[in-house]
PDB file of C-alpha atoms and ligand atoms in Angstrom:
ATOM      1  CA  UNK J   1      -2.870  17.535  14.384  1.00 63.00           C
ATOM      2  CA  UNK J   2      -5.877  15.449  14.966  1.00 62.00           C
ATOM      3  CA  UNK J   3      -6.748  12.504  13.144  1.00 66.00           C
ATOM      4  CA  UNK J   4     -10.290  13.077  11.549  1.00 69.00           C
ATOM      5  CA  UNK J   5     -12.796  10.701  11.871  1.00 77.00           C
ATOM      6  CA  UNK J   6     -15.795   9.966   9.935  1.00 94.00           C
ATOM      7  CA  UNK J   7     -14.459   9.917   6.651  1.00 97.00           C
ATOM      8  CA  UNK J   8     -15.807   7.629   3.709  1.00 98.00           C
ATOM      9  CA  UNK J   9     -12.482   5.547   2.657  1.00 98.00           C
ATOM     10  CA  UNK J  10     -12.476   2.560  -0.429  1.00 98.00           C
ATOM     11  CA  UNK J  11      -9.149   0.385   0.007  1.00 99.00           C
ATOM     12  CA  UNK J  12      -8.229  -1.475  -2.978  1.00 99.00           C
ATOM     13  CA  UNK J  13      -6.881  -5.190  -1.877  1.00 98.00           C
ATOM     14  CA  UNK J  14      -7.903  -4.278   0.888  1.00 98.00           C
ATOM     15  CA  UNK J  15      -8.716  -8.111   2.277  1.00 98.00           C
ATOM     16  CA  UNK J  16      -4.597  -8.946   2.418  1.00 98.00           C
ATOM     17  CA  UNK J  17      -1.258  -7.580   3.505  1.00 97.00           C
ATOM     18  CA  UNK J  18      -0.575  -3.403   3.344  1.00 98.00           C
ATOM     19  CA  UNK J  19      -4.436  -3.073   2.217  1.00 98.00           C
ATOM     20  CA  UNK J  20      -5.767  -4.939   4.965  1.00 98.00           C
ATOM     21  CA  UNK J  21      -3.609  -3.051   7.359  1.00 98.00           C
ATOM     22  CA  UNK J  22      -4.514   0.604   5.638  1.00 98.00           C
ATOM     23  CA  UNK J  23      -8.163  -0.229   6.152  1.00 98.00           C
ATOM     24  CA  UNK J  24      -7.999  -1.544   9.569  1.00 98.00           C
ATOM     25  CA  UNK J  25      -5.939   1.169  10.920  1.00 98.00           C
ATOM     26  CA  UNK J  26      -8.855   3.402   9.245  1.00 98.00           C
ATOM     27  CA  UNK J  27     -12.055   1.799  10.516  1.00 98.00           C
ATOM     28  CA  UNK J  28      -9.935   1.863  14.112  1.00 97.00           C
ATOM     29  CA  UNK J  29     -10.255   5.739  13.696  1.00 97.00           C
ATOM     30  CA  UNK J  30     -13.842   5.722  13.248  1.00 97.00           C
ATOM     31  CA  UNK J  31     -13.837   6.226   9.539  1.00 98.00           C
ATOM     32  CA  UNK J  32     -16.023   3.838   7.564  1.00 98.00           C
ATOM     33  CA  UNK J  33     -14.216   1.721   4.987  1.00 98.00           C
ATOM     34  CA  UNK J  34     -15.600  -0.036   2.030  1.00 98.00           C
ATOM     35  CA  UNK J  35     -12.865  -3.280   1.213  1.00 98.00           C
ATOM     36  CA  UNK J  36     -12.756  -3.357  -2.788  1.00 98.00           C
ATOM     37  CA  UNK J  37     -11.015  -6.813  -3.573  1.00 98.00           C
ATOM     38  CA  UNK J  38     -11.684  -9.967  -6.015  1.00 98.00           C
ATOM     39  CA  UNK J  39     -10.695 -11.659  -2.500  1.00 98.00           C
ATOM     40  CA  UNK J  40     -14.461 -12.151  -0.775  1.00 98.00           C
ATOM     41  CA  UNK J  41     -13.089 -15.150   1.478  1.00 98.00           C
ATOM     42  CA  UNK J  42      -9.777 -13.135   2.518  1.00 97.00           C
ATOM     43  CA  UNK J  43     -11.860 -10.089   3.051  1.00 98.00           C
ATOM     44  CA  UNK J  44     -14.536 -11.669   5.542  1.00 98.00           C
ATOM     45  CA  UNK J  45     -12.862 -11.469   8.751  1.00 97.00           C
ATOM     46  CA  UNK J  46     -11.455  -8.019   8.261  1.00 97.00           C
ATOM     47  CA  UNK J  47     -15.778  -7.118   7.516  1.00 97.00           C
ATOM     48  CA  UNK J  48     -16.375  -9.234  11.027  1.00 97.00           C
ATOM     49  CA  UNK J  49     -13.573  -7.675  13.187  1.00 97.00           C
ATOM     50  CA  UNK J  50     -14.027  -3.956  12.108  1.00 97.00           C
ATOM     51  CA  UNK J  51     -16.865  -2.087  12.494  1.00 96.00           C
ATOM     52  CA  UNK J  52     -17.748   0.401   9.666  1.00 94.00           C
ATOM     53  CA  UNK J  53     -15.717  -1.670   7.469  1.00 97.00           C
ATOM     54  CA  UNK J  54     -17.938  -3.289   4.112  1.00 98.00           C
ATOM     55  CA  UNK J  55     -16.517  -5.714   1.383  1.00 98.00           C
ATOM     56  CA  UNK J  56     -17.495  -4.907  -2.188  1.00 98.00           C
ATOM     57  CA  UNK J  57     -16.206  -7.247  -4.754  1.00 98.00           C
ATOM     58  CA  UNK J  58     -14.282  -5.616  -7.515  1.00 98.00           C
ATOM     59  CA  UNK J  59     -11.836  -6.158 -10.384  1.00 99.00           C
ATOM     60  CA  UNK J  60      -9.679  -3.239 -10.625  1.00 99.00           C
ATOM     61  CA  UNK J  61      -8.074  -4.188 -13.892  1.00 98.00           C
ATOM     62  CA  UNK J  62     -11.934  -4.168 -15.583  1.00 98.00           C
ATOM     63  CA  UNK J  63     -13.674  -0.964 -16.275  1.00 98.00           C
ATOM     64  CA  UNK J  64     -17.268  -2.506 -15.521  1.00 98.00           C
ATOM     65  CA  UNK J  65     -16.377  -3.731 -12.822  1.00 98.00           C
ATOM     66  CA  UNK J  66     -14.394  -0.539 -11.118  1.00 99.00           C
ATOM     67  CA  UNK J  67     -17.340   1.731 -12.018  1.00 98.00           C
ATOM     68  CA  UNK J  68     -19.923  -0.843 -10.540  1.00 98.00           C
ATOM     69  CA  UNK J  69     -17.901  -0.628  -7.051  1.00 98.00           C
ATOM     70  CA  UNK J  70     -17.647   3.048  -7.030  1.00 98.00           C
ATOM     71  CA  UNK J  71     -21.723   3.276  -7.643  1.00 98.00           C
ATOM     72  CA  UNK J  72     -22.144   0.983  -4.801  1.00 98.00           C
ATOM     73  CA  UNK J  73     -20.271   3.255  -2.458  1.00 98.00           C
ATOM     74  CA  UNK J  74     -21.840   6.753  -4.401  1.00 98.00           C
ATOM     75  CA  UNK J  75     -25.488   4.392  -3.472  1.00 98.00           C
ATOM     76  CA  UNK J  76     -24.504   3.391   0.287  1.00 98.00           C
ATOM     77  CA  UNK J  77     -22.236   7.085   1.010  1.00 97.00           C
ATOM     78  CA  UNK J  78     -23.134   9.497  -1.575  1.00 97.00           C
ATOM     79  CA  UNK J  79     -19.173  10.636  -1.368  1.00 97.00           C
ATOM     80  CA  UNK J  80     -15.729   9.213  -0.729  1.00 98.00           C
ATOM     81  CA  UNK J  81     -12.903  11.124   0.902  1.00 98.00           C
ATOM     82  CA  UNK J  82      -9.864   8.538   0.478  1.00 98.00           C
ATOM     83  CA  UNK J  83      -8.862   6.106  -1.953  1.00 99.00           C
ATOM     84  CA  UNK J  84      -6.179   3.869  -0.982  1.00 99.00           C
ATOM     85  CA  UNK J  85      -5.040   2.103  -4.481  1.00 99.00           C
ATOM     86  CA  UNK J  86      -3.528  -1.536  -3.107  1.00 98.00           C
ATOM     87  CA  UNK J  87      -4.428  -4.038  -5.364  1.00 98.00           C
ATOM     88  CA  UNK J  88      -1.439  -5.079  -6.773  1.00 98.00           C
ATOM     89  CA  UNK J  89       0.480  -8.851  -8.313  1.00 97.00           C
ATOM     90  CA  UNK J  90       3.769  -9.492  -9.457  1.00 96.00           C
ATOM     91  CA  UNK J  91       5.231 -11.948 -11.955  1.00 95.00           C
ATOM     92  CA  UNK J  92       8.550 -13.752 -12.185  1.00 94.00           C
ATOM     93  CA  UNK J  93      10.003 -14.035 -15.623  1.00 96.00           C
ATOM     94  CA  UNK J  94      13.366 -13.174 -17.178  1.00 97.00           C
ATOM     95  CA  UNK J  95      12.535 -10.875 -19.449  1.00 98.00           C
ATOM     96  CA  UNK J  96      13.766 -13.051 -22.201  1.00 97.00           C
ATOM     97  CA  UNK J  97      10.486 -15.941 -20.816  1.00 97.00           C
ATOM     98  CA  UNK J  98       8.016 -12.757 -19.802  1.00 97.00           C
ATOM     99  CA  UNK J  99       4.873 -14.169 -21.810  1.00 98.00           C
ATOM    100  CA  UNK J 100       2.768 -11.103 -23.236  1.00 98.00           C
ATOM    101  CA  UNK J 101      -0.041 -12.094 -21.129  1.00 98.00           C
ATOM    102  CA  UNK J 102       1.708 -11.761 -18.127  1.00 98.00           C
ATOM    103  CA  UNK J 103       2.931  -8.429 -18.691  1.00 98.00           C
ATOM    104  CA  UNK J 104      -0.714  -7.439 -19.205  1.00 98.00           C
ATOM    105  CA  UNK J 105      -1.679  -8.765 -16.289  1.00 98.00           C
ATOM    106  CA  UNK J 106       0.467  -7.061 -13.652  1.00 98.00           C
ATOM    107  CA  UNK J 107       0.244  -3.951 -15.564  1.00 98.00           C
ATOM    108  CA  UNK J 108      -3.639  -4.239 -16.370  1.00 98.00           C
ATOM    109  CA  UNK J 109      -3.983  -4.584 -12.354  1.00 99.00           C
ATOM    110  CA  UNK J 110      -0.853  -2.710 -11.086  1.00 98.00           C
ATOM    111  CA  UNK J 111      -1.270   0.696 -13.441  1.00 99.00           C
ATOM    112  CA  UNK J 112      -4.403   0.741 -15.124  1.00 99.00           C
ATOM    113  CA  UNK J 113      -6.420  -0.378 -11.998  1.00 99.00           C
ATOM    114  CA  UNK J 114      -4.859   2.744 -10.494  1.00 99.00           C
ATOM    115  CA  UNK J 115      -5.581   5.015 -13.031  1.00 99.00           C
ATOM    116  CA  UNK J 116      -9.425   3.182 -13.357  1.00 99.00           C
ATOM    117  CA  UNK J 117      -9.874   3.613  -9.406  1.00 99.00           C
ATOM    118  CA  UNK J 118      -8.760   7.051  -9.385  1.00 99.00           C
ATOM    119  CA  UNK J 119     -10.571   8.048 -12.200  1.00 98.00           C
ATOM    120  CA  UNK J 120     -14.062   6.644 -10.682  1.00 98.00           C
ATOM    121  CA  UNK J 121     -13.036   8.174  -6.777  1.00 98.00           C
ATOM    122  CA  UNK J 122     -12.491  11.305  -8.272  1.00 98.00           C
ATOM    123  CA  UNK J 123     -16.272  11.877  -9.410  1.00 98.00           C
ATOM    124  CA  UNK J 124     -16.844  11.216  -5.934  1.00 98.00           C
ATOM    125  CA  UNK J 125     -14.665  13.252  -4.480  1.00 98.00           C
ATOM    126  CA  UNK J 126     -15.240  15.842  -6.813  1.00 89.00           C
ATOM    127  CA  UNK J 127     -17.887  18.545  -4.482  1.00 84.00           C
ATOM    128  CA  UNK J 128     -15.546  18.523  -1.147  1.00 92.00           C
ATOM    129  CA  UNK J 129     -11.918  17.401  -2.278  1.00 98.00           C
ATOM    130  CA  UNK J 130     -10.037  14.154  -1.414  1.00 98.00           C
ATOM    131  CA  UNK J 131      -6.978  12.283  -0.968  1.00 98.00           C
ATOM    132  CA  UNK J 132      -6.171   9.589  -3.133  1.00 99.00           C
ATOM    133  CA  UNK J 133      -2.603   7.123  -1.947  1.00 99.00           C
ATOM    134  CA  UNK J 134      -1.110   4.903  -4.363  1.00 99.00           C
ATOM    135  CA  UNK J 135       0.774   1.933  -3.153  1.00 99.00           C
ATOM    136  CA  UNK J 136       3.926   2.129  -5.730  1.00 98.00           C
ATOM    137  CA  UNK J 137       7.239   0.746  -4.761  1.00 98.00           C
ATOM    138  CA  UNK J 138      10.607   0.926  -3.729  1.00 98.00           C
ATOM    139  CA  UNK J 139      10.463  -1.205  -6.947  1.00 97.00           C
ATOM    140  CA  UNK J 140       9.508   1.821  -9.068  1.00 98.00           C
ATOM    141  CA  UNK J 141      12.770   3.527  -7.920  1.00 97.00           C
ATOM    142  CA  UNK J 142      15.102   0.877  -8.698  1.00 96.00           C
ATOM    143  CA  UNK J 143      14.279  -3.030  -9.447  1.00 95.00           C
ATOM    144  CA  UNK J 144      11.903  -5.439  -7.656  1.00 92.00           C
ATOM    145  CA  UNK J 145      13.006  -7.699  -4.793  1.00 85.00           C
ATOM    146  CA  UNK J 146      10.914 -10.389  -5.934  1.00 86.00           C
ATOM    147  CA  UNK J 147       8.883  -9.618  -8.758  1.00 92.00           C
ATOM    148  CA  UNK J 148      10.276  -9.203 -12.954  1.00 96.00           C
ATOM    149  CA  UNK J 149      10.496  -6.212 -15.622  1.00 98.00           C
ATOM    150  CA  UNK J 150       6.999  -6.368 -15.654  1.00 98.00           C
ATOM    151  CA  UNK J 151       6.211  -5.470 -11.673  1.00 98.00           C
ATOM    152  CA  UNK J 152       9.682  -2.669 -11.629  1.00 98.00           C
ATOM    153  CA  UNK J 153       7.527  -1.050 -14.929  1.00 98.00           C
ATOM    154  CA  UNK J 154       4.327  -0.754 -13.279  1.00 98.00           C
ATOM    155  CA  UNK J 155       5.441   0.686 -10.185  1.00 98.00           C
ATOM    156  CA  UNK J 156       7.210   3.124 -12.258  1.00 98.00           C
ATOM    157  CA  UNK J 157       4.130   4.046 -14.059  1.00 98.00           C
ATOM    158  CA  UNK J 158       2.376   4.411 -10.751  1.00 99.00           C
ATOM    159  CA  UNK J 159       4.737   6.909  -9.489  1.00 98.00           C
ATOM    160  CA  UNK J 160       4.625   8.588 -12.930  1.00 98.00           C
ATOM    161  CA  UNK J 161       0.666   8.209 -12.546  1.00 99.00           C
ATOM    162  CA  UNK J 162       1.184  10.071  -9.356  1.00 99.00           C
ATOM    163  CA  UNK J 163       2.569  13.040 -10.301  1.00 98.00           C
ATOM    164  CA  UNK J 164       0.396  14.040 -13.282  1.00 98.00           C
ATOM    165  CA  UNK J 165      -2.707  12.970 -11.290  1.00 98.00           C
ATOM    166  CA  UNK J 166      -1.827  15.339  -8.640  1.00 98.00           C
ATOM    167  CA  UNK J 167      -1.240  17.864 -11.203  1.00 98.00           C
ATOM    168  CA  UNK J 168      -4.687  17.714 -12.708  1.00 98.00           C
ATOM    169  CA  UNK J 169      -6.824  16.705  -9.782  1.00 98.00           C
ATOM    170  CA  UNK J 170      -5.431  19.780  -8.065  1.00 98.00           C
ATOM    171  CA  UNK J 171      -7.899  22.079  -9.255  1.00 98.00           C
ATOM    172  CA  UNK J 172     -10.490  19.463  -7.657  1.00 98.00           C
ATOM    173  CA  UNK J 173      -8.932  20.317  -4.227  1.00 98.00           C
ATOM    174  CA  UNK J 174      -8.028  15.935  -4.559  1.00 98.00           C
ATOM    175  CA  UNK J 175      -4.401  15.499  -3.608  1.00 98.00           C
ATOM    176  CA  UNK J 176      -2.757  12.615  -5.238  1.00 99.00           C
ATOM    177  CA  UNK J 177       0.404  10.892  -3.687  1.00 99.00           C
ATOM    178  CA  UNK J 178       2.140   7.080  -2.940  1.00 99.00           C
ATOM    179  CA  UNK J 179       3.904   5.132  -0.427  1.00 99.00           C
ATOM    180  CA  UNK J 180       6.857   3.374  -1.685  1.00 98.00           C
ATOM    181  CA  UNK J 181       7.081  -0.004   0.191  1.00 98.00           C
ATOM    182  CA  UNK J 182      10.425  -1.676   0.440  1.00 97.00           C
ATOM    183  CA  UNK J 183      10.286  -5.221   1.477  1.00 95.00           C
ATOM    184  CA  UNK J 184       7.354  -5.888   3.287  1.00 97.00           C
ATOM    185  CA  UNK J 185       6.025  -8.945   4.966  1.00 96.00           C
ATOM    186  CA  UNK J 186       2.658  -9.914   3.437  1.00 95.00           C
ATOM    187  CA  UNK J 187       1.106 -12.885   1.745  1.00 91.00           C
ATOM    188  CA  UNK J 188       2.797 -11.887  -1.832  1.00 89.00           C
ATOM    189  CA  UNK J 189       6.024 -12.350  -0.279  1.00 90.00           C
ATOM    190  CA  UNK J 190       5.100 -15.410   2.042  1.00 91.00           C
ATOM    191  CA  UNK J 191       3.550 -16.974  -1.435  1.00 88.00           C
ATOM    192  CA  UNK J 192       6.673 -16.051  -3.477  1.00 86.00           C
ATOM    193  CA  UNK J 193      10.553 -15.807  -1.454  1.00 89.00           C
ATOM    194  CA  UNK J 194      11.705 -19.470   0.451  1.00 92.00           C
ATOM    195  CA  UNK J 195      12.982 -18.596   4.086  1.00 93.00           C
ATOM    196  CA  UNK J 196      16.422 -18.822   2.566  1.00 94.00           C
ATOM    197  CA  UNK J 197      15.814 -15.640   0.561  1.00 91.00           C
ATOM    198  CA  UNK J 198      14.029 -14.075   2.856  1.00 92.00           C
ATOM    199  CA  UNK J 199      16.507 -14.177   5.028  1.00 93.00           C
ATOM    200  CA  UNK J 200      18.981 -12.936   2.356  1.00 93.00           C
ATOM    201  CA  UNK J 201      16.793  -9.922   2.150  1.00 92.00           C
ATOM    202  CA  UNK J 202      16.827  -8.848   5.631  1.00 93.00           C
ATOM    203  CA  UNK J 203      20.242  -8.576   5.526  1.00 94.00           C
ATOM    204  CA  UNK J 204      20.104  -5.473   2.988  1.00 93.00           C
ATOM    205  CA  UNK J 205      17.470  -3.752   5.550  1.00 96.00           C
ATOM    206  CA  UNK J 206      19.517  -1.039   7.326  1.00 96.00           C
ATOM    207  CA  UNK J 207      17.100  -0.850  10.042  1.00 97.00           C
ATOM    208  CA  UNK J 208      17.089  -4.665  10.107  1.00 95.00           C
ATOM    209  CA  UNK J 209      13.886  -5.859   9.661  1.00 96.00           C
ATOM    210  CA  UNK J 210      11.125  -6.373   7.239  1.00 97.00           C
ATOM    211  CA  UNK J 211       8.898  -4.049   7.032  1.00 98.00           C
ATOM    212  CA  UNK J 212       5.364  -4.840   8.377  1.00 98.00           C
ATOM    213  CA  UNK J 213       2.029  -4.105   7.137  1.00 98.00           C
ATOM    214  CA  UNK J 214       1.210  -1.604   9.270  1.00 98.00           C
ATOM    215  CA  UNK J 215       4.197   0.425   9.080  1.00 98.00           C
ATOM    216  CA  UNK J 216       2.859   1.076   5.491  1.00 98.00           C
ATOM    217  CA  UNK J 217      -0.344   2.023   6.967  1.00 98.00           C
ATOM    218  CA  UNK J 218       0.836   4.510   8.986  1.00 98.00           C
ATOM    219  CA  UNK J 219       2.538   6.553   6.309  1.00 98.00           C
ATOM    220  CA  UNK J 220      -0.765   6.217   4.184  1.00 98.00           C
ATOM    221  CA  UNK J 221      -2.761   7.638   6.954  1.00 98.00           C
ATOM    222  CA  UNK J 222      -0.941  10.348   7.303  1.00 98.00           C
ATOM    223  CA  UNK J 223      -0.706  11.456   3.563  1.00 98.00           C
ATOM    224  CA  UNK J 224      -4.283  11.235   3.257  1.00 98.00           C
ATOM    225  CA  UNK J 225      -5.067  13.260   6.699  1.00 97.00           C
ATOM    226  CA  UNK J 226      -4.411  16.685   7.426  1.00 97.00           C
ATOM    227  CA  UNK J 227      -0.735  16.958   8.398  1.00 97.00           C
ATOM    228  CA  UNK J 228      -0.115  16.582   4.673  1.00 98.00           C
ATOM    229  CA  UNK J 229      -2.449  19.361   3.325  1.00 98.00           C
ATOM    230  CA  UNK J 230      -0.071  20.684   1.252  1.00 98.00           C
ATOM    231  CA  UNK J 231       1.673  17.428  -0.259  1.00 98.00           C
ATOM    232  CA  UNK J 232       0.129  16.085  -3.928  1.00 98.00           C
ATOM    233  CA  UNK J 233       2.533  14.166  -6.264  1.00 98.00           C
ATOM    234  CA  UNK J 234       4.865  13.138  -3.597  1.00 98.00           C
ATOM    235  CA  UNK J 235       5.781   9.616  -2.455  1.00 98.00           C
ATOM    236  CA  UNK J 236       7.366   8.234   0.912  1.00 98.00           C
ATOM    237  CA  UNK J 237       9.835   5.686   1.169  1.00 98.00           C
ATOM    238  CA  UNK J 238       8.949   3.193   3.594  1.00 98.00           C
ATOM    239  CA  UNK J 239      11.964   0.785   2.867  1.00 98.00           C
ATOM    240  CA  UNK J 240      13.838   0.382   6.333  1.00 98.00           C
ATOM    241  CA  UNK J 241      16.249   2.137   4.756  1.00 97.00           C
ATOM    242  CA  UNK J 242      16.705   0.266   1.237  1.00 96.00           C
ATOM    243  CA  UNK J 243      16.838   3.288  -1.191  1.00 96.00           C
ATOM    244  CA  UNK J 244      19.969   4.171   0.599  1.00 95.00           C
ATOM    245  CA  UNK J 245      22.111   1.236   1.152  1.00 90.00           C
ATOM    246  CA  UNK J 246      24.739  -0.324  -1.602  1.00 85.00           C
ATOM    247  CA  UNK J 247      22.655  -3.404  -1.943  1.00 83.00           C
ATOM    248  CA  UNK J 248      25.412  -5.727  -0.315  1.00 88.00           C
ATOM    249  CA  UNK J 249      24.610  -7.001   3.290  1.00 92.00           C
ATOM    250  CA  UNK J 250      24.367  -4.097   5.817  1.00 93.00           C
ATOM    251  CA  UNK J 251      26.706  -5.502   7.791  1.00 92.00           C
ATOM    252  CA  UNK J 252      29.649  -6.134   5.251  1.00 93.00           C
ATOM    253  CA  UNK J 253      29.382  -2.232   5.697  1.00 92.00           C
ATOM    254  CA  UNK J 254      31.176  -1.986   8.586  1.00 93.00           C
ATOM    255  CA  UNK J 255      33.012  -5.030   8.291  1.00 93.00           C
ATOM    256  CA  UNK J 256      35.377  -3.417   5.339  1.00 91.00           C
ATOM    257  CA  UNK J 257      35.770  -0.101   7.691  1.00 93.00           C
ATOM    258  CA  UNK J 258      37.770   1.094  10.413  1.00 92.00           C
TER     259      UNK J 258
HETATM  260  N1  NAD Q 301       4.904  -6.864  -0.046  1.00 80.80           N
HETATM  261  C1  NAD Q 301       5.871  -6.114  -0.512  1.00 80.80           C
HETATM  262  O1  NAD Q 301       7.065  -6.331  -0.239  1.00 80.80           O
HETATM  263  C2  NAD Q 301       5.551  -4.925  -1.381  1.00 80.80           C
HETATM  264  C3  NAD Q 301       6.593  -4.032  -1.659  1.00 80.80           C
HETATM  265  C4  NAD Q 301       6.337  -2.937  -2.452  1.00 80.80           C
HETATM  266  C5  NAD Q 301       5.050  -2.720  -2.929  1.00 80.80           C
HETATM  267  N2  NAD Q 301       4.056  -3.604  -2.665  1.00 80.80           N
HETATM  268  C6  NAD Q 301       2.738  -3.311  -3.224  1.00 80.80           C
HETATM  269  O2  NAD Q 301       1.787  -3.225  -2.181  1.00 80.80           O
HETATM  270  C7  NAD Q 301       0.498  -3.558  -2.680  1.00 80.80           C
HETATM  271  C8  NAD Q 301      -0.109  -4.613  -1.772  1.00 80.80           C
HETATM  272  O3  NAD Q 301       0.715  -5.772  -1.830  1.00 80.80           O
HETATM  273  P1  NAD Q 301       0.714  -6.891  -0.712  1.00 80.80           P
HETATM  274  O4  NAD Q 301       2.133  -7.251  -0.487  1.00 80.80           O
HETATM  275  O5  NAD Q 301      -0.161  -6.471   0.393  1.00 80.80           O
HETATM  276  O6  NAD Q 301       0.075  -8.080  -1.588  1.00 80.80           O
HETATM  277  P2  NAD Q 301      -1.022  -9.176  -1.207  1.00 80.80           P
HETATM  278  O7  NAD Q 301      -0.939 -10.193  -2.298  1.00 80.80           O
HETATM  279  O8  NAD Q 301      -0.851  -9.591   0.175  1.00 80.80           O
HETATM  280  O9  NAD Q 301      -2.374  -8.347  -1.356  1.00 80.80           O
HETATM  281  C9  NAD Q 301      -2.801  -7.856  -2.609  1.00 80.80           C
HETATM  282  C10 NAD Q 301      -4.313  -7.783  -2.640  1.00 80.80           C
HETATM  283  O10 NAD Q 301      -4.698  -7.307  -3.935  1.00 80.80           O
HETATM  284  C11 NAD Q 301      -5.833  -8.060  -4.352  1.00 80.80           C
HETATM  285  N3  NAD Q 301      -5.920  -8.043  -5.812  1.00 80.80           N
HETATM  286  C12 NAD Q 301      -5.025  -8.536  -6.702  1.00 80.80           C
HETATM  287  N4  NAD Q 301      -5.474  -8.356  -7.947  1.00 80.80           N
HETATM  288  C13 NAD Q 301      -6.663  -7.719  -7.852  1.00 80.80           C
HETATM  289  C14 NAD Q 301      -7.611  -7.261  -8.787  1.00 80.80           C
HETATM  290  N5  NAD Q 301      -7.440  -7.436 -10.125  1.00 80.80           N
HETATM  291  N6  NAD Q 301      -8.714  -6.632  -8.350  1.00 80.80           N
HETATM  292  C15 NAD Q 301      -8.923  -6.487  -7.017  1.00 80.80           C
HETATM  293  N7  NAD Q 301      -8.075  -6.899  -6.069  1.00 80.80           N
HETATM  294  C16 NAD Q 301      -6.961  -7.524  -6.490  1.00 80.80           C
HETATM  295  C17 NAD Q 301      -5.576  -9.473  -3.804  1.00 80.80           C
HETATM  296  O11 NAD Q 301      -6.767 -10.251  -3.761  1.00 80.80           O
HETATM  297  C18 NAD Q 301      -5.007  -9.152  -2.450  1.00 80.80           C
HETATM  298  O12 NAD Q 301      -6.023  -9.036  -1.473  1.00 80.80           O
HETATM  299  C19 NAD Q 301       0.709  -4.057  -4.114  1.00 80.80           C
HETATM  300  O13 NAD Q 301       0.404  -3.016  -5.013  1.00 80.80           O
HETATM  301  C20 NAD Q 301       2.174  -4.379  -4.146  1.00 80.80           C
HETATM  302  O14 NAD Q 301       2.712  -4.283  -5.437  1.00 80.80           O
HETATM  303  C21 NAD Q 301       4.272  -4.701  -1.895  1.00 80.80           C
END
């Protein structure tokens, strides 16, 4: 099925890691693609290497400033066809140290940034329909790789998010669905895991790698396009093969096997 071009796409964090490579591999179709991140300096050579591509500054975690993004883009496009909901943090507390304001914070950006993002693409989308892809996480299936209680709780909200979006927005002809990234190679995990650990990591990967930006991107371009028509509330694994294993080294596997 053909890729369509032409579309009017916002990508939340959008200047790093799986957002940068969502929006990149969507200007590259043709589409034009507004960068919403609190990032401006991250965000300016993705803007300079991609045309169609425009940085708006946002904070998704802050109602103002969500809804003054989404006028921007109703003022420049008059509509929006995808919404790619990156923006994301992680913090790294036992639960017994998590700090109240920390929990706020990833779940203020992770899950109510979402839901505030959603809400204001939704208006948009409203006359023609629209897809909206949330970047949960393998982490929302089982526990975080890196980040605490706080991160594994808002990517289970996201998914959770997902569904009943999907269920509601339905009616709008919007279909609502995530990408569940397993351990993925981008400046959160650069800034956060020593080499030792991440080469610790690797060594759970059944397909034997970490997964790369763009590998994410792919699966987000095609729930939003047409071969997915008739998936809403749904989420793809893009884990290399985590959600299966036993969590020990891949190859201790075969080691302990005939
Ligand atoms: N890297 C991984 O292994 C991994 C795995 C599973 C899920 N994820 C999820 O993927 C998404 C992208 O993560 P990444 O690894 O690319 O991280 P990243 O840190 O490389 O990029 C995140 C982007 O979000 C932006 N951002 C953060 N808070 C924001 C806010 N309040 N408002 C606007 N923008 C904000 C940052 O400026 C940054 O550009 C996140 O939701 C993350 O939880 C990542």
């Amino acid at each position: 099925m053909a890729t369509p071009t032409g579309r009017i796409v916002a990508v939340t964090g959008g200047a790093n890691g799986i957002g940068s490579a969502c929006a990149r591999l969507f200007a590259s179709r043709g589409d034009t693609v507004y960068v919403l991140d609190r990032d401006a300096e991250a965000a300016r050579p993705l803007v300079a290497q991609c045309a169609g591509s425009r940085f708006i500054a946002i904070d998704v975690s802050v109602k103002a400033s969500v809804e003054a993004a989404f006028a921007e883009i109703a003022r420049q496009s008059q509509r929006l066809d995808v919404l790619v909901n990156s923006a994301g943090v992680e913090s790294r507390a036992l639960l017994a140290n998590l700090e109240e304001e920390a929990w706020d914070r990833v779940l203020d950006i992770n899950l109510k940034g979402t839901m505030l993002c959603t809400q204001a693409a939704a208006r948009l989308m409203k006359p023609g329909g629209g897809s909206v892809v949330n970047i949960a996480s393998v982490a929302g299936k089982r526990i975080s790789y890196s980040g605490d209680v706080a991160y594994t709780a808002s990517k289970g909200g996201v998914l959770g998010f997902t569904r009943h979006a999907a269920f509601e927005l339905a009616v709008d002809g919007i279909r609502v669905t995530a990408v569940c990234p397993g351990p993925t190679l981008t400046p959160m995990i650069l800034r956060n895991l020593s080499q030792q650990r991440m080469d610790a990591v690797v060594e759970t990967v059944p397909l034997g790698r970490w997964v790369q930006p763009e590998d994410i991107a792919s699966a987000v371009e095609f729930l939003a396009g047409p071969g997915a028509a008739m998936c809403t509330g749904t989420s793809i694994d893009v884990d290399g093969g985590v959600m299966v294993s036993n969590g020990s080294r891949y190859q201790d596997y075969f080691a302990a096997r005939t």
